[in-house]
């Protein structure tokens, strides 16, 4: 089982130009099936990390959901921290350029799962504190 991260944007930019060792954007097309209907914008992307899946981003699976900088006691992987920072920069750039952006972080379940929606004000969430929350749909604002 792997996390799956989807992103949608109103921008027409080719996000594949942002691909790096840590973050990979793949435009979703008809061959990929239907992306989740909850995504609000026309341009839809799968976002993978260095392993191809979306697992190597910073995720919070349960507990109190809050944005926090990495903590020494959590022993987060440096590659995951770097991948998440790069993802944040792409999202922030899109939002700063006036585009709408949302993303959906899913953990595959055998049973239907409740998706929570949360507005994320990038002016209040730093690059260092940003992380994804399992089964959450983020709507990004400046």
XYZ file of N, CA and C in Angstrom:
426
model
N 0.844 -1.184 0.000
C 0.000 0.000 0.000
C 0.885 1.241 0.000
N 0.462 2.253 -0.729
C 1.216 3.500 -0.841
C 0.281 4.693 -0.752
N 0.847 5.799 -0.263
C 0.131 7.067 -0.366
C 0.043 7.448 -1.835
N -1.029 8.140 -2.188
C -1.175 8.700 -3.519
C -1.507 10.168 -3.360
N -0.735 11.011 -4.019
C -0.939 12.446 -3.940
C -1.340 12.961 -5.316
N -2.475 13.642 -5.356
C -2.962 14.294 -6.569
C -2.937 15.794 -6.341
N -2.683 16.530 -7.403
C -2.700 17.986 -7.354
C -3.461 18.479 -8.571
N -4.257 19.529 -8.373
C -4.889 20.161 -9.530
C -4.656 21.656 -9.454
N -4.598 22.280 -10.617
C -4.335 23.709 -10.695
C -5.082 24.311 -11.875
N -5.361 25.600 -11.757
C -5.957 26.324 -12.878
C -4.883 26.774 -13.871
N -3.619 26.689 -13.466
C -2.510 27.101 -14.329
C -2.255 26.102 -15.441
N -1.807 26.603 -16.565
C -1.530 25.743 -17.715
C -0.066 25.316 -17.786
N 0.746 25.717 -16.811
C 2.159 25.371 -16.821
C 2.352 23.862 -16.855
N 3.407 23.432 -17.512
C 3.784 22.026 -17.507
C 4.585 21.772 -16.235
N 3.946 21.196 -15.231
C 4.622 20.971 -13.954
C 5.750 19.955 -14.061
N 5.782 19.181 -15.129
C 6.888 18.239 -15.321
C 8.225 18.985 -15.419
N 8.194 20.270 -15.767
C 9.434 21.059 -15.803
C 10.018 21.235 -14.396
N 9.199 20.981 -13.365
C 9.648 21.085 -11.970
C 10.185 19.757 -11.448
N 10.175 18.721 -12.277
C 10.645 17.414 -11.820
C 12.100 17.496 -11.383
N 12.388 16.769 -10.320
C 13.744 16.723 -9.784
C 13.988 15.327 -9.235
N 15.067 15.167 -8.557
C 15.373 13.886 -7.911
C 14.323 13.551 -6.849
N 13.694 14.575 -6.243
C 12.815 14.368 -5.100
C 11.326 14.450 -5.427
N 10.953 15.174 -6.465
C 9.540 15.379 -6.794
C 9.336 15.127 -8.285
N 8.263 14.392 -8.601
C 7.928 14.082 -9.993
C 6.450 14.364 -10.230
N 6.168 15.201 -11.217
C 4.795 15.509 -11.609
C 4.483 14.772 -12.901
N 3.332 14.095 -12.918
C 2.874 13.412 -14.129
C 1.436 13.851 -14.395
N 1.234 14.457 -15.568
C -0.113 14.899 -15.935
C -1.018 13.673 -16.049
N -2.206 13.774 -15.475
C -3.177 12.690 -15.579
C -3.942 12.849 -16.881
N -4.057 11.773 -17.619
C -4.806 11.811 -18.867
C -5.786 10.645 -18.892
N -6.456 10.473 -19.993
C -7.491 9.443 -20.094
C -6.962 8.036 -19.833
N -5.692 7.798 -20.146
C -5.113 6.467 -19.928
C -4.948 6.141 -18.450
N -4.955 7.177 -17.604
C -4.768 6.975 -16.167
C -6.086 6.752 -15.438
N -7.192 6.727 -16.158
C -8.489 6.616 -15.509
C -8.932 7.984 -15.011
N -9.957 7.995 -14.234
C -10.495 9.257 -13.726
C -9.830 9.643 -12.413
N -9.271 10.850 -12.342
C -8.749 11.318 -11.058
C -9.917 11.581 -10.116
N -9.662 11.642 -8.830
C -10.753 11.873 -7.877
C -11.550 13.127 -8.225
N -12.865 13.005 -8.168
C -13.758 14.106 -8.539
C -13.639 15.301 -7.596
N -13.105 15.106 -6.417
C -13.003 16.190 -5.441
C -12.024 17.286 -5.901
N -11.090 16.945 -6.793
C -10.137 17.941 -7.285
C -10.885 19.008 -8.068
N -10.577 20.257 -7.790
C -11.394 21.366 -8.271
C -10.945 21.999 -9.583
N -9.723 21.774 -10.001
C -9.181 22.513 -11.140
C -8.954 21.618 -12.350
N -8.893 22.245 -13.525
C -8.849 21.508 -14.789
C -7.562 20.726 -15.011
N -6.431 21.269 -14.600
C -5.147 20.604 -14.835
C -4.850 19.681 -13.656
N -4.849 18.374 -13.896
C -4.704 17.393 -12.822
C -3.395 16.620 -12.973
N -2.740 16.397 -11.837
C -1.415 15.785 -11.819
C -1.318 14.732 -10.722
N -0.571 13.689 -11.000
C -0.097 12.778 -9.963
C 1.238 13.325 -9.504
N 1.475 13.311 -8.195
C 2.739 13.805 -7.656
C 3.440 12.656 -6.946
N 4.594 12.274 -7.477
C 5.387 11.216 -6.874
C 6.645 11.777 -6.239
N 7.225 10.983 -5.405
C 8.494 11.360 -4.779
C 9.607 10.516 -5.391
N 10.753 10.497 -4.769
C 11.929 9.857 -5.375
C 11.752 8.365 -5.637
N 10.799 7.728 -4.977
C 10.568 6.300 -5.190
C 9.503 6.023 -6.244
N 8.941 7.076 -6.824
C 7.896 6.911 -7.826
C 6.496 7.050 -7.254
N 6.279 6.524 -6.045
C 4.986 6.694 -5.393
C 5.017 8.007 -4.593
N 3.999 8.258 -3.820
C 3.934 9.514 -3.056
C 4.322 9.328 -1.592
N 4.904 8.209 -1.259
C 5.177 7.895 0.150
C 6.311 8.693 0.781
N 7.233 9.200 -0.003
C 8.402 9.838 0.587
C 8.230 11.334 0.830
N 6.990 11.809 0.904
C 6.728 13.151 1.385
C 6.445 13.049 2.881
N 6.487 14.181 3.561
C 6.117 14.196 4.976
C 4.601 14.025 5.076
N 4.154 12.984 5.777
C 2.724 12.704 5.975
C 2.450 12.587 7.463
N 1.253 12.951 7.845
C 0.769 12.688 9.191
C -0.464 11.821 9.020
N -0.424 10.619 9.602
C -1.475 9.641 9.357
C -2.603 9.696 10.379
N -2.309 10.065 11.600
C -3.368 10.103 12.607
C -2.984 11.079 13.706
N -3.850 11.212 14.663
C -3.582 12.134 15.765
C -4.089 13.524 15.464
N -3.533 14.486 16.167
C -3.918 15.878 15.969
C -3.205 16.414 14.742
N -3.968 16.824 13.763
C -3.386 17.305 12.527
C -2.940 18.752 12.715
N -1.652 18.971 12.542
C -1.096 20.313 12.655
C 0.167 20.384 11.811
N 0.417 21.569 11.297
C 1.657 21.787 10.570
C 2.752 22.058 11.591
N 3.840 21.325 11.489
C 4.969 21.489 12.401
C 6.265 21.208 11.670
N 7.299 21.916 12.070
C 8.631 21.645 11.534
C 9.081 20.262 11.997
N 9.972 19.631 11.255
C 10.481 18.320 11.681
C 11.076 18.394 13.085
N 10.828 17.348 13.842
C 11.321 17.251 15.209
C 12.377 16.143 15.290
N 13.420 16.369 16.074
C 14.478 15.364 16.202
C 13.938 14.017 16.673
N 12.985 14.029 17.580
C 12.492 12.780 18.138
C 11.654 11.969 17.146
N 11.194 12.600 16.051
C 10.396 11.872 15.060
C 11.257 11.145 14.035
N 12.521 11.493 13.956
C 13.461 10.844 13.039
C 12.934 10.798 11.606
N 12.538 11.951 11.093
C 12.072 12.009 9.711
C 13.265 11.928 8.765
N 13.042 11.266 7.666
C 14.050 11.073 6.651
C 14.371 12.403 5.958
N 15.642 12.721 5.791
C 16.048 13.985 5.156
C 15.533 14.104 3.716
N 15.474 12.995 2.993
C 14.948 13.035 1.634
C 13.461 13.385 1.623
N 12.712 12.881 2.591
C 11.288 13.207 2.690
C 11.089 14.686 3.007
N 11.925 15.207 3.868
C 11.851 16.632 4.209
C 12.159 17.468 2.971
N 13.187 17.090 2.245
C 13.563 17.849 1.042
C 12.478 17.753 -0.035
N 11.922 16.574 -0.239
C 10.864 16.399 -1.236
C 9.646 17.261 -0.889
N 9.294 17.297 0.376
C 8.132 18.078 0.811
C 8.386 19.566 0.634
N 9.594 20.009 0.919
C 9.930 21.421 0.709
C 9.839 21.797 -0.766
N 10.325 20.931 -1.628
C 10.239 21.217 -3.068
C 8.786 21.269 -3.537
N 7.959 20.363 -3.038
C 6.536 20.384 -3.371
C 5.912 21.707 -2.912
N 6.216 22.128 -1.703
C 5.699 23.391 -1.174
C 6.074 24.556 -2.090
N 7.315 24.590 -2.544
C 7.770 25.691 -3.403
C 6.991 25.745 -4.719
N 6.710 24.592 -5.300
C 5.930 24.567 -6.542
C 4.518 25.081 -6.273
N 3.890 24.599 -5.219
C 2.535 25.046 -4.878
C 2.523 26.545 -4.601
N 3.471 27.020 -3.810
C 3.526 28.448 -3.477
C 3.720 29.297 -4.723
N 4.547 28.850 -5.644
C 4.777 29.585 -6.880
C 3.495 29.683 -7.701
N 2.769 28.597 -7.805
C 1.507 28.611 -8.542
C 0.511 29.580 -7.914
N 0.384 29.516 -6.600
C -0.555 30.391 -5.888
C -0.133 31.854 -6.031
N 1.166 32.131 -5.891
C 1.663 33.507 -6.021
C 1.427 34.058 -7.423
N 1.373 33.181 -8.423
C 1.119 33.606 -9.800
C -0.375 33.682 -10.119
N -1.207 33.579 -9.081
C -2.638 33.779 -9.237
C -3.450 32.558 -9.612
N -2.840 31.373 -9.547
C -3.552 30.156 -9.918
C -4.218 29.523 -8.698
N -5.305 28.848 -8.947
C -5.947 28.048 -7.906
C -5.222 26.709 -7.850
N -5.031 26.204 -6.624
C -4.321 24.941 -6.434
C -4.981 24.172 -5.299
N -5.179 22.889 -5.509
C -5.606 22.013 -4.423
C -4.873 20.687 -4.570
N -4.858 19.903 -3.497
C -4.256 18.573 -3.574
C -5.024 17.625 -2.670
N -4.879 16.354 -2.969
C -5.540 15.300 -2.220
C -4.513 14.238 -1.884
N -4.372 13.953 -0.595
C -3.433 12.955 -0.099
C -4.249 11.741 0.356
N -4.073 10.621 -0.326
C -4.883 9.436 -0.039
C -4.040 8.256 0.410
N -4.571 7.529 1.364
C -4.056 6.222 1.727
C -5.106 5.222 1.255
N -4.745 4.274 0.392
C -5.751 3.343 -0.132
C -6.387 2.525 0.994
N -7.675 2.439 0.952
C -8.432 1.692 1.954
C -9.303 0.663 1.240
N -9.617 -0.409 1.921
C -10.561 -1.354 1.354
C -11.990 -0.834 1.528
N -12.215 -0.040 2.550
C -13.513 0.573 2.804
C -13.456 2.035 2.375
N -14.586 2.601 1.946
C -14.591 4.044 1.647
C -14.176 4.832 2.886
N -13.442 5.888 2.665
C -12.918 6.674 3.778
C -13.428 8.108 3.662
N -13.592 8.742 4.805
C -14.009 10.138 4.815
C -12.832 11.024 4.424
N -13.064 11.912 3.478
C -12.053 12.884 3.075
C -12.386 14.195 3.767
N -11.421 14.736 4.468
C -11.594 16.034 5.120
C -10.997 17.110 4.225
N -11.655 18.245 4.159
C -11.166 19.369 3.369
C -10.680 20.456 4.306
N -9.525 21.034 3.971
C -8.950 22.093 4.804
C -8.333 23.173 3.926
N -8.631 24.426 4.260
C -7.971 25.552 3.603
C -6.589 25.702 4.218
N -5.587 25.903 3.375
C -4.212 26.075 3.844
C -3.726 27.436 3.367
N -3.533 28.344 4.309
C -3.011 29.683 4.005
C -1.484 29.600 4.032
N -0.885 29.705 2.860
C 0.569 29.584 2.778
C 1.276 30.710 3.527
N 0.614 31.832 3.717
C 1.203 32.919 4.506
C 1.319 32.538 5.978
N 0.597 31.501 6.397
C 0.614 31.074 7.798
C 1.339 29.745 8.004
N 1.649 29.051 6.907
C 2.318 27.745 6.995
C 3.655 27.862 6.277
N 4.726 27.687 7.018
C 6.053 27.826 6.416
C 6.426 26.586 5.611
N 7.402 26.769 4.764
C 7.946 25.654 3.985
C 8.430 24.538 4.908
N 9.053 24.915 6.013
C 9.603 23.931 6.946
C 8.508 23.165 7.687
N 7.372 23.818 7.957
C 6.300 23.189 8.726
C 5.321 22.401 7.863
N 5.334 22.636 6.565
C 4.350 21.998 5.681
C 4.531 20.487 5.665
N 3.412 19.810 5.714
C 3.355 18.357 5.520
C 1.953 18.007 5.062
N 1.774 16.795 4.611
C 0.490 16.322 4.101
C -0.219 15.536 5.185
N -1.535 15.555 5.143
C -2.338 14.798 6.098
C -3.114 13.729 5.334
N -3.014 12.514 5.816
C -3.674 11.386 5.175
C -5.170 11.642 5.021
N -5.677 11.341 3.827
C -7.101 11.468 3.509
C -7.627 12.884 3.702
N -6.795 13.844 3.313
C -7.159 15.260 3.378
C -7.066 15.900 1.992
N -7.984 16.821 1.760
C -8.020 17.617 0.548
C -7.674 19.045 0.952
N -6.535 19.533 0.490
C -6.072 20.887 0.818
C -6.467 21.852 -0.288
N -7.002 22.990 0.106
C -7.283 24.102 -0.796
C -6.301 25.200 -0.427
N -5.390 25.527 -1.330
C -4.317 26.463 -1.017
C -4.724 27.908 -1.284
N -4.337 28.776 -0.357
C -4.556 30.215 -0.455
C -3.236 30.913 -0.157
N -3.117 32.175 -0.596
C -1.870 32.899 -0.316
C -1.828 33.384 1.117
